[in-house]
Amino acid sequence: MATYEDQKRLARDPDPEVRAALAADPATRPEILYFLAEDEDPAVRRQVALNEGSPRQADLLLTQDSDDGIRTDLAAKIARLTPDLPDDRRTALYKLTVQALEALAEDQLVRVREILSNALKDVAKAPPNVILTLAKDRSLTVSSPVLEFSPVLSDADLLEVINSGPIQGAMNAIAKRQSLKASVSDAIARSGDEEAISNLLANGSAQIREDTLDFIIDRAPNHLLWHEPLVMRPKLSPRAVQRLASFVAMNLLDRVQKRLDLDDETLVAVADAVEKRLAEDTKQKLAEPQWAEKDDLDAQIERLFKTGGLNAKALEKALAQGEKRFVLKALAKLGGVPVQTVNRIVSNRSAKAVVALTWKAGLKPHFAAQLQSQLVGLGPTEIVRMDENRWPMSPDAMQWQLDFHAEPSHVV
C-alpha cells in the first residue's frame, strides 16, 4: 500500500493515467481524492466520482463539474449509497450527502436527474426535500418514478404536486400508487385529467370515497376510457351498478355479472339493469325510425342545414335514438363529402378516419369520441383518444384519411 507521501507524489504525476489509477484506488486517502477532484483531466475526476471511498466534500465539488458524464456517474454512485446513510441527520456525512443530492436533483442535464429519480424511487431514507424536487420536475421521465413509487412522499406532498399544475402524465403516476388515500384520489378525480382518472379507477388499492365515485360516474358517459375500470372497481354498490348500467356497453355489463366479489343485492341490480337494457334495445329496433323514408330523411337534413340546425346537438339526439342513417347523411352534408365515403369509413371501422370526418364536418374534437363509440361501435382500447379542444392529427393527415376512403372519382 502506498504511503501518504507516495500518494501525494502520485497525485502530482504528469501522467494522467497514473493520477487516474490513484483516483480509482479505494485505499487512496480522502484528502488526496479531494485534491484530485479538481484535476484538469476529466478522466481523473471521473475516477474520483466513481470511487465509493471519495469524501462527500469531493462529491459535492463534482456536482458542479462541467463534464456531463462525470455528474452522471456521480449521481448513480451517491444514489446507490443513500440507503446506507446514518439515521442521525446531524452527522456531517448525512448533511454533505443531502447537499450533493440537492445539487444533482436540480442538475441541468435530464439524464442526471433521471438516474437520481430511478435510483431513489423506493429508498425510504431518501431526503424528503430531494424527492419532492424530483417529483415536481418538468420532465416526466424524472418525476414519474418517484411520484408512483417513493414511500417518502406524503399525502400533503402529493396534493401539492396535483394542485401545482403538474406536467401532462404526472398525475397518471400518482394515480397508480399503491394504497392511495381518499383525499388524493378525490383531488385526481376533480382534476379532469381523463387518463389519470382511468388509472385511478384501475388501481384496486386506491381508496375512493362513494361521493367521489359518484362524481366520476356523473361525467363518465362522455369518457369511454373510464367505463371498463369503473365496472371492474371492487366493492361496487347496487346504486353505482344501476347508474353504470344506463350507459356502459353490454359486454361490460356481462363482465360485471361474472364477477365473484359482488354481493347478492348488487348482482340482482346488475341482472335488472341488463334486462331493462335488452328490453329497451328490442323496443328501439321494432320502433318506426323517425326518418323512415329516404326522401323524407334527405329533406329533413337539407332543412336543418339551411336553418343552422344541423349541428352537434342534432347528431347527439339522433345517436341517442339510434338514427344512424341520419347521422351518416348529416356528416356527409356537413363535411361536403359523398355519403359513400362516410359509409366506407364506418364499414371499415377506421378510428382515424372517423376523427377526420368529424373535423371535416366542422364539429368539436370531443364529438369524435362519441362517433367512434356510438356510431362505429369501437371499444375503449380501439378509439383514438381525444383532447377536449385539440385534434390528434394535422389537417393534412386528416384530409389524407378522407381521400384514402373516398372513391377514386371523388379524390382531387
Short mmCIF file of N, CA and C in Angstrom, two decimals, residues 238-337:
data_model
loop_
_atom_site.label_atom_id
_atom_site.label_comp_id
_atom_site.label_asym_id
_atom_site.label_seq_id
_atom_site.Cartn_x
_atom_site.Cartn_y
_atom_site.Cartn_z
N PRO A 238 -74.90 -1.40 -5.23
CA PRO A 238 -76.00 -1.62 -6.17
C PRO A 238 -76.39 -0.33 -6.90
N ARG A 239 -76.38 0.78 -6.17
CA ARG A 239 -76.75 2.07 -6.78
C ARG A 239 -75.77 2.45 -7.88
N ALA A 240 -74.47 2.24 -7.63
CA ALA A 240 -73.45 2.57 -8.64
C ALA A 240 -73.62 1.69 -9.87
N VAL A 241 -73.90 0.41 -9.64
CA VAL A 241 -74.08 -0.52 -10.76
C VAL A 241 -75.27 -0.10 -11.61
N GLN A 242 -76.36 0.28 -10.97
CA GLN A 242 -77.55 0.70 -11.71
C GLN A 242 -77.27 1.93 -12.56
N ARG A 243 -76.49 2.84 -12.03
CA ARG A 243 -76.15 4.04 -12.79
C ARG A 243 -75.24 3.70 -13.97
N LEU A 244 -74.27 2.83 -13.73
CA LEU A 244 -73.36 2.43 -14.81
C LEU A 244 -74.11 1.69 -15.91
N ALA A 245 -75.08 0.91 -15.51
CA ALA A 245 -75.82 0.10 -16.48
C ALA A 245 -76.59 0.94 -17.49
N SER A 246 -76.79 2.20 -17.18
CA SER A 246 -77.56 3.06 -18.09
C SER A 246 -76.74 3.54 -19.28
N PHE A 247 -75.40 3.37 -19.23
CA PHE A 247 -74.62 3.90 -20.35
C PHE A 247 -73.45 3.04 -20.80
N VAL A 248 -72.96 2.10 -19.99
CA VAL A 248 -71.81 1.32 -20.45
C VAL A 248 -72.26 0.26 -21.45
N ALA A 249 -71.31 -0.23 -22.23
CA ALA A 249 -71.61 -1.23 -23.25
C ALA A 249 -72.10 -2.53 -22.61
N MET A 250 -72.92 -3.26 -23.34
CA MET A 250 -73.49 -4.50 -22.82
C MET A 250 -72.42 -5.53 -22.49
N ASN A 251 -71.35 -5.56 -23.28
CA ASN A 251 -70.30 -6.54 -22.99
C ASN A 251 -69.64 -6.28 -21.64
N LEU A 252 -69.62 -5.01 -21.22
CA LEU A 252 -69.06 -4.69 -19.90
C LEU A 252 -70.02 -5.11 -18.80
N LEU A 253 -71.32 -4.94 -19.03
CA LEU A 253 -72.29 -5.41 -18.04
C LEU A 253 -72.21 -6.92 -17.89
N ASP A 254 -71.95 -7.61 -18.98
CA ASP A 254 -71.80 -9.06 -18.93
C ASP A 254 -70.61 -9.45 -18.05
N ARG A 255 -69.55 -8.67 -18.12
CA ARG A 255 -68.38 -8.94 -17.27
C ARG A 255 -68.70 -8.71 -15.80
N VAL A 256 -69.52 -7.70 -15.53
CA VAL A 256 -69.92 -7.45 -14.14
C VAL A 256 -70.68 -8.65 -13.59
N GLN A 257 -71.56 -9.21 -14.40
CA GLN A 257 -72.36 -10.36 -13.96
C GLN A 257 -71.49 -11.56 -13.61
N LYS A 258 -70.32 -11.65 -14.20
CA LYS A 258 -69.44 -12.80 -13.97
C LYS A 258 -68.48 -12.60 -12.80
N ARG A 259 -68.53 -11.41 -12.18
CA ARG A 259 -67.65 -11.16 -11.04
C ARG A 259 -68.08 -11.98 -9.83
N LEU A 260 -67.10 -12.46 -9.08
CA LEU A 260 -67.38 -13.30 -7.92
C LEU A 260 -67.33 -12.53 -6.60
N ASP A 261 -66.95 -11.25 -6.67
CA ASP A 261 -66.76 -10.49 -5.43
C ASP A 261 -67.95 -9.61 -5.08
N LEU A 262 -69.03 -9.67 -5.86
CA LEU A 262 -70.18 -8.82 -5.61
C LEU A 262 -71.23 -9.56 -4.79
N ASP A 263 -71.91 -8.83 -3.90
CA ASP A 263 -72.94 -9.46 -3.07
C ASP A 263 -74.21 -9.69 -3.89
N ASP A 264 -75.15 -10.42 -3.27
CA ASP A 264 -76.37 -10.79 -3.99
C ASP A 264 -77.18 -9.57 -4.42
N GLU A 265 -77.26 -8.56 -3.55
CA GLU A 265 -78.04 -7.37 -3.87
C GLU A 265 -77.50 -6.68 -5.12
N THR A 266 -76.17 -6.61 -5.21
CA THR A 266 -75.56 -5.96 -6.37
C THR A 266 -75.77 -6.77 -7.63
N LEU A 267 -75.64 -8.09 -7.53
CA LEU A 267 -75.84 -8.95 -8.70
C LEU A 267 -77.29 -8.88 -9.20
N VAL A 268 -78.24 -8.76 -8.27
CA VAL A 268 -79.64 -8.59 -8.67
C VAL A 268 -79.82 -7.28 -9.42
N ALA A 269 -79.14 -6.23 -8.93
CA ALA A 269 -79.21 -4.92 -9.59
C ALA A 269 -78.64 -5.00 -11.00
N VAL A 270 -77.55 -5.75 -11.16
CA VAL A 270 -76.95 -5.92 -12.49
C VAL A 270 -77.93 -6.65 -13.41
N ALA A 271 -78.51 -7.74 -12.91
CA ALA A 271 -79.44 -8.51 -13.73
C ALA A 271 -80.64 -7.67 -14.16
N ASP A 272 -81.16 -6.87 -13.25
CA ASP A 272 -82.29 -5.99 -13.58
C ASP A 272 -81.89 -4.98 -14.65
N ALA A 273 -80.68 -4.43 -14.51
CA ALA A 273 -80.21 -3.43 -15.47
C ALA A 273 -80.03 -4.03 -16.85
N VAL A 274 -79.48 -5.25 -16.90
CA VAL A 274 -79.30 -5.92 -18.19
C VAL A 274 -80.65 -6.20 -18.85
N GLU A 275 -81.59 -6.69 -18.04
CA GLU A 275 -82.93 -6.98 -18.57
C GLU A 275 -83.59 -5.71 -19.11
N LYS A 276 -83.44 -4.62 -18.40
CA LYS A 276 -84.03 -3.35 -18.83
C LYS A 276 -83.40 -2.87 -20.13
N ARG A 277 -82.05 -2.98 -20.23
CA ARG A 277 -81.36 -2.54 -21.44
C ARG A 277 -81.78 -3.38 -22.64
N LEU A 278 -81.91 -4.69 -22.44
CA LEU A 278 -82.31 -5.57 -23.54
C LEU A 278 -83.72 -5.23 -24.02
N ALA A 279 -84.60 -4.93 -23.07
CA ALA A 279 -85.97 -4.56 -23.43
C ALA A 279 -86.00 -3.26 -24.21
N GLU A 280 -85.19 -2.30 -23.78
CA GLU A 280 -85.13 -1.01 -24.48
C GLU A 280 -84.57 -1.18 -25.88
N ASP A 281 -83.53 -2.02 -26.02
CA ASP A 281 -82.94 -2.24 -27.34
C ASP A 281 -83.95 -2.90 -28.29
N THR A 282 -84.69 -3.87 -27.75
CA THR A 282 -85.70 -4.55 -28.58
C THR A 282 -86.79 -3.58 -29.03
N LYS A 283 -87.25 -2.76 -28.09
CA LYS A 283 -88.28 -1.78 -28.41
C LYS A 283 -87.80 -0.80 -29.47
N GLN A 284 -86.54 -0.39 -29.35
CA GLN A 284 -85.99 0.59 -30.30
C GLN A 284 -85.88 -0.01 -31.70
N LYS A 285 -85.49 -1.29 -31.75
CA LYS A 285 -85.35 -1.93 -33.06
C LYS A 285 -86.70 -2.11 -33.76
N LEU A 286 -87.76 -2.32 -32.94
CA LEU A 286 -89.09 -2.52 -33.51
C LEU A 286 -89.78 -1.22 -33.88
N ALA A 287 -89.34 -0.14 -33.26
CA ALA A 287 -89.99 1.15 -33.50
C ALA A 287 -89.72 1.66 -34.91
N GLU A 288 -90.69 2.40 -35.42
CA GLU A 288 -90.52 3.00 -36.74
C GLU A 288 -89.51 4.14 -36.64
N PRO A 289 -88.47 4.17 -37.42
CA PRO A 289 -87.50 5.26 -37.36
C PRO A 289 -88.15 6.61 -37.60
N GLN A 290 -87.59 7.62 -36.98
CA GLN A 290 -88.13 8.98 -37.12
C GLN A 290 -88.08 9.44 -38.57
N TRP A 291 -87.01 9.03 -39.27
CA TRP A 291 -86.88 9.44 -40.67
C TRP A 291 -86.83 8.16 -41.51
N ALA A 292 -88.00 7.52 -41.70
CA ALA A 292 -88.02 6.19 -42.31
C ALA A 292 -87.75 6.25 -43.81
N GLU A 293 -88.33 7.20 -44.48
CA GLU A 293 -88.19 7.25 -45.92
C GLU A 293 -86.98 8.06 -46.34
N LYS A 294 -86.30 7.58 -47.38
CA LYS A 294 -85.08 8.23 -47.85
C LYS A 294 -85.34 9.68 -48.22
N ASP A 295 -86.43 9.92 -48.96
CA ASP A 295 -86.72 11.29 -49.40
C ASP A 295 -86.98 12.21 -48.21
N ASP A 296 -87.75 11.70 -47.23
CA ASP A 296 -88.03 12.50 -46.04
C ASP A 296 -86.75 12.80 -45.28
N LEU A 297 -85.87 11.82 -45.20
CA LEU A 297 -84.61 11.99 -44.47
C LEU A 297 -83.74 13.04 -45.15
N ASP A 298 -83.59 12.95 -46.45
CA ASP A 298 -82.79 13.93 -47.18
C ASP A 298 -83.37 15.33 -47.04
N ALA A 299 -84.70 15.42 -47.11
CA ALA A 299 -85.35 16.72 -47.00
C ALA A 299 -85.18 17.30 -45.60
N GLN A 300 -85.28 16.42 -44.60
CA GLN A 300 -85.10 16.86 -43.22
C GLN A 300 -83.70 17.42 -43.00
N ILE A 301 -82.70 16.72 -43.51
CA ILE A 301 -81.31 17.16 -43.36
C ILE A 301 -81.09 18.48 -44.08
N GLU A 302 -81.65 18.60 -45.27
CA GLU A 302 -81.49 19.83 -46.04
C GLU A 302 -82.11 21.02 -45.30
N ARG A 303 -83.30 20.81 -44.71
CA ARG A 303 -83.96 21.90 -43.98
C ARG A 303 -83.14 22.31 -42.76
N LEU A 304 -82.65 21.32 -42.03
CA LEU A 304 -81.83 21.62 -40.85
C LEU A 304 -80.54 22.34 -41.24
N PHE A 305 -79.97 21.92 -42.36
CA PHE A 305 -78.72 22.54 -42.81
C PHE A 305 -78.93 24.01 -43.15
N LYS A 306 -80.03 24.30 -43.84
CA LYS A 306 -80.31 25.69 -44.25
C LYS A 306 -80.64 26.59 -43.07
N THR A 307 -81.25 26.03 -42.03
CA THR A 307 -81.64 26.84 -40.87
C THR A 307 -80.60 26.84 -39.76
N GLY A 308 -79.47 26.16 -39.98
CA GLY A 308 -78.42 26.12 -38.97
C GLY A 308 -78.67 25.11 -37.87
N GLY A 309 -79.66 24.25 -38.07
CA GLY A 309 -79.98 23.26 -37.04
C GLY A 309 -79.26 21.94 -37.19
N LEU A 310 -78.48 21.81 -38.25
CA LEU A 310 -77.72 20.58 -38.45
C LEU A 310 -76.38 20.73 -37.71
N ASN A 311 -76.38 20.39 -36.45
CA ASN A 311 -75.22 20.63 -35.59
C ASN A 311 -74.99 19.43 -34.66
N ALA A 312 -74.04 19.60 -33.75
CA ALA A 312 -73.68 18.51 -32.84
C ALA A 312 -74.87 18.06 -32.00
N LYS A 313 -75.68 19.02 -31.58
CA LYS A 313 -76.85 18.68 -30.76
C LYS A 313 -77.82 17.78 -31.52
N ALA A 314 -78.04 18.10 -32.80
CA ALA A 314 -78.94 17.27 -33.62
C ALA A 314 -78.36 15.88 -33.82
N LEU A 315 -77.04 15.80 -34.01
CA LEU A 315 -76.40 14.50 -34.20
C LEU A 315 -76.42 13.68 -32.92
N GLU A 316 -76.22 14.33 -31.77
CA GLU A 316 -76.26 13.63 -30.49
C GLU A 316 -77.65 13.04 -30.25
N LYS A 317 -78.68 13.81 -30.57
CA LYS A 317 -80.05 13.34 -30.41
C LYS A 317 -80.31 12.13 -31.31
N ALA A 318 -79.84 12.21 -32.55
CA ALA A 318 -80.03 11.10 -33.49
C ALA A 318 -79.28 9.85 -33.02
N LEU A 319 -78.08 10.03 -32.50
CA LEU A 319 -77.32 8.89 -31.97
C LEU A 319 -78.06 8.23 -30.82
N ALA A 320 -78.59 9.05 -29.92
CA ALA A 320 -79.32 8.54 -28.76
C ALA A 320 -80.55 7.75 -29.18
N GLN A 321 -81.17 8.15 -30.31
CA GLN A 321 -82.38 7.48 -30.80
C GLN A 321 -82.06 6.34 -31.77
N GLY A 322 -80.79 6.09 -31.99
CA GLY A 322 -80.40 5.01 -32.88
C GLY A 322 -80.55 5.32 -34.35
N GLU A 323 -80.67 6.61 -34.69
CA GLU A 323 -80.87 7.02 -36.08
C GLU A 323 -79.52 7.17 -36.79
N LYS A 324 -78.88 6.04 -37.04
CA LYS A 324 -77.54 6.08 -37.63
C LYS A 324 -77.56 6.57 -39.08
N ARG A 325 -78.64 6.27 -39.81
CA ARG A 325 -78.71 6.75 -41.19
C ARG A 325 -78.71 8.27 -41.24
N PHE A 326 -79.43 8.86 -40.29
CA PHE A 326 -79.45 10.32 -40.21
C PHE A 326 -78.05 10.86 -39.93
N VAL A 327 -77.35 10.22 -38.99
CA VAL A 327 -76.01 10.68 -38.62
C VAL A 327 -75.06 10.57 -39.80
N LEU A 328 -75.12 9.47 -40.52
CA LEU A 328 -74.24 9.28 -41.68
C LEU A 328 -74.47 10.36 -42.74
N LYS A 329 -75.73 10.58 -43.06
CA LYS A 329 -76.04 11.58 -44.09
C LYS A 329 -75.74 12.99 -43.61
N ALA A 330 -75.95 13.24 -42.31
CA ALA A 330 -75.66 14.57 -41.76
C ALA A 330 -74.17 14.86 -41.81
N LEU A 331 -73.35 13.86 -41.49
CA LEU A 331 -71.90 14.04 -41.55
C LEU A 331 -71.45 14.32 -42.98
N ALA A 332 -72.06 13.61 -43.92
CA ALA A 332 -71.72 13.83 -45.33
C ALA A 332 -72.08 15.26 -45.75
N LYS A 333 -73.25 15.71 -45.32
CA LYS A 333 -73.70 17.06 -45.68
C LYS A 333 -72.80 18.12 -45.04
N LEU A 334 -72.53 17.98 -43.77
CA LEU A 334 -71.71 18.97 -43.06
C LEU A 334 -70.28 19.02 -43.58
N GLY A 335 -69.76 17.85 -43.95
CA GLY A 335 -68.37 17.79 -44.40
C GLY A 335 -68.19 17.98 -45.89
N GLY A 336 -69.30 17.98 -46.62
CA GLY A 336 -69.19 18.12 -48.07
C GLY A 336 -68.51 16.93 -48.71
N VAL A 337 -68.74 15.74 -48.15
CA VAL A 337 -68.14 14.52 -48.71
C VAL A 337 -69.27 13.58 -49.12
#
